[in-house]
Coordinates of C-alpha atoms in Angstrom, one line a residue:
M749 CA 14.6 -0.5 -1.9
R750 CA 15.3 0.3 1.8
S751 CA 17.3 -2.4 3.5
R752 CA 15.7 -4.5 6.2
I753 CA 19.1 -5.0 7.8
I754 CA 20.6 -1.6 8.1
Q755 CA 18.3 1.2 9.2
R756 CA 18.7 4.9 10.0
L757 CA 17.1 6.0 13.2
E758 CA 16.5 9.7 12.5
A759 CA 13.1 10.8 13.8
G760 CA 11.0 12.8 11.3
A761 CA 13.4 12.5 8.4
L762 CA 10.6 11.9 5.8
S763 CA 7.0 12.8 5.9
S764 CA 5.4 10.1 3.8
V765 CA 7.5 7.0 4.6
S766 CA 9.9 6.2 7.5
N767 CA 13.3 4.7 7.8
R768 CA 11.5 1.4 8.7
S769 CA 9.5 1.3 5.5
V770 CA 10.3 -1.0 2.5
V771 CA 9.8 0.6 -0.9
E772 CA 9.7 -1.3 -4.2
T773 CA 9.5 0.0 -7.8
F774 CA 6.7 -1.4 -10.0
I775 CA 5.3 -0.6 -13.5
A776 CA 1.9 1.1 -13.4
G777 CA -0.8 -0.8 -15.3
G778 CA -3.2 2.1 -15.0
T779 CA -3.5 5.6 -13.5
I780 CA -2.3 5.6 -9.9
A781 CA -2.4 8.5 -7.4
V782 CA -0.2 9.1 -4.4
G783 CA -1.7 7.4 -1.4
D784 CA -3.6 4.8 -3.4
W785 CA -3.6 1.2 -2.2
V786 CA -2.4 -0.8 -5.1
S787 CA -2.6 -4.4 -6.1
F788 CA -0.9 -6.8 -8.5
R789 CA -2.3 -6.7 -12.0
T790 CA -3.3 -10.3 -12.7
A791 CA -4.5 -9.4 -16.2
S792 CA -0.8 -9.4 -17.1
T793 CA 0.9 -12.7 -18.0
G794 CA 3.7 -14.6 -16.4
T795 CA 5.9 -12.8 -13.9
D796 CA 4.6 -9.5 -15.2
R797 CA 1.6 -10.2 -12.8
I798 CA 3.9 -9.1 -9.9
L799 CA 5.8 -6.5 -11.8
T800 CA 2.7 -4.5 -12.7
V801 CA 0.4 -2.8 -10.2
I802 CA -2.9 -1.0 -10.5
E803 CA -5.2 0.9 -8.2
A804 CA -6.6 -1.7 -5.9
A805 CA -10.1 -2.6 -7.0
A806 CA -13.0 -2.6 -4.6
V807 CA -13.7 -6.3 -3.9
A808 CA -16.6 -7.5 -1.8
L809 CA -15.2 -9.1 1.4
G810 CA -11.7 -7.7 0.7
N811 CA -9.2 -7.4 -2.1
T812 CA -6.5 -10.1 -1.3
L813 CA -4.1 -8.8 -4.1
V814 CA -3.3 -5.5 -2.3
C815 CA 0.5 -5.2 -2.0
G816 CA 1.1 -1.6 -0.8
V817 CA 0.6 2.1 -1.0
A818 CA 1.7 4.3 -3.9
L819 CA 4.3 6.9 -2.9
T820 CA 4.4 8.4 -6.4
A821 CA 1.8 9.0 -9.0
A822 CA 2.0 7.2 -12.4
T823 CA 0.1 6.4 -15.5
V824 CA 0.2 3.3 -17.7
G825 CA 3.8 2.2 -18.3
Q826 CA 5.5 4.6 -15.9
T827 CA 7.3 3.4 -12.8
V828 CA 5.6 3.8 -9.5
E829 CA 7.2 3.7 -6.0
V830 CA 5.2 1.6 -3.6
C831 CA 5.6 1.2 0.2
V832 CA 5.2 -2.6 0.5
G833 CA 5.8 -2.6 4.2
G834 CA 5.9 0.0 7.0
Y835 CA 4.7 3.6 7.4
A836 CA 2.9 5.4 4.7
I837 CA 0.2 8.0 4.2
A838 CA -2.7 6.3 2.5
N839 CA -6.2 6.8 1.1
C840 CA -8.7 5.7 3.8
E841 CA -12.5 6.0 4.1
A842 CA -13.9 8.4 6.7
G843 CA -14.9 5.6 9.1
V844 CA -11.3 5.2 10.0
G845 CA -11.4 7.4 13.0
A846 CA -8.6 6.4 15.2
A847 CA -5.4 4.4 15.5
G848 CA -5.5 0.6 15.7
I849 CA -8.1 -0.1 13.1
S850 CA -7.5 -3.1 10.8
L851 CA -7.7 -2.0 7.2
I852 CA -9.0 -3.7 4.1
V853 CA -9.9 -2.6 0.5
V854 CA -13.6 -3.4 0.1
A855 CA -16.0 -0.7 -1.1
A856 CA -13.8 2.0 -2.8
A857 CA -11.0 1.5 -5.3
G858 CA -7.6 2.5 -4.0
S859 CA -9.0 3.3 -0.5
A860 CA -9.0 1.2 2.7
E861 CA -11.7 1.0 5.3
G862 CA -12.1 -0.6 8.7
N863 CA -12.2 -4.4 8.5
V864 CA -15.3 -6.2 9.8
A865 CA -15.8 -9.9 10.8
A866 CA -17.7 -10.7 7.6
N867 CA -14.8 -9.9 5.4
T868 CA -12.7 -12.9 4.3
G869 CA -9.8 -10.9 2.6
I870 CA -6.5 -10.4 4.3
P871 CA -6.1 -7.0 6.0
C872 CA -3.6 -4.8 4.2
G873 CA -2.6 -2.7 7.2
V874 CA -3.5 -0.9 10.3
S875 CA -4.4 2.8 11.0
L876 CA -2.0 4.8 13.0
G877 CA -4.3 7.8 13.3
A878 CA -7.6 9.3 12.1
V879 CA -8.5 10.2 8.5
A880 CA -8.0 13.8 7.5
A881 CA -9.0 14.9 4.0
G882 CA -9.2 11.3 2.9
L883 CA -5.7 10.3 4.1
A884 CA -4.5 8.6 7.2
P885 CA -1.1 7.5 8.6
V886 CA -1.0 3.7 8.3
W887 CA 1.3 0.7 8.8
V888 CA 1.3 -1.4 5.6
Y889 CA 1.5 -5.1 6.3
S890 CA 4.3 -6.6 4.3
N891 CA 3.0 -9.3 2.0
F892 CA 5.6 -8.9 -0.7

């Protein structure tokens, strides 16, 4: 995990995360691709509910269990590095065309789209640029 207290301030040191990102290790509860928005696996029991993550499901009005963006790929039982706060490159829908768009997982599993007033879920981040090839630079809101 990157410390929230001591930070390096090297510009451009990493391409998919920044020195201001917080990264946690989880166990994959399913197949997860790099860039997927992930959520807690509530089908687990006890504290495993927050130890295990899955590709965030599409949920009408917004998936409130989203906890970050996968930085590594994984299959069931493998560890997966997840940006739980800060800069990441994430799967986003084509409608995310600029910086400053509030993001939420609604219509496509593992992918965020622009939030609209009708959604009741908590936004999981904000776009920092336009989508290119299904990916966009984002700021992941820290809910973890």
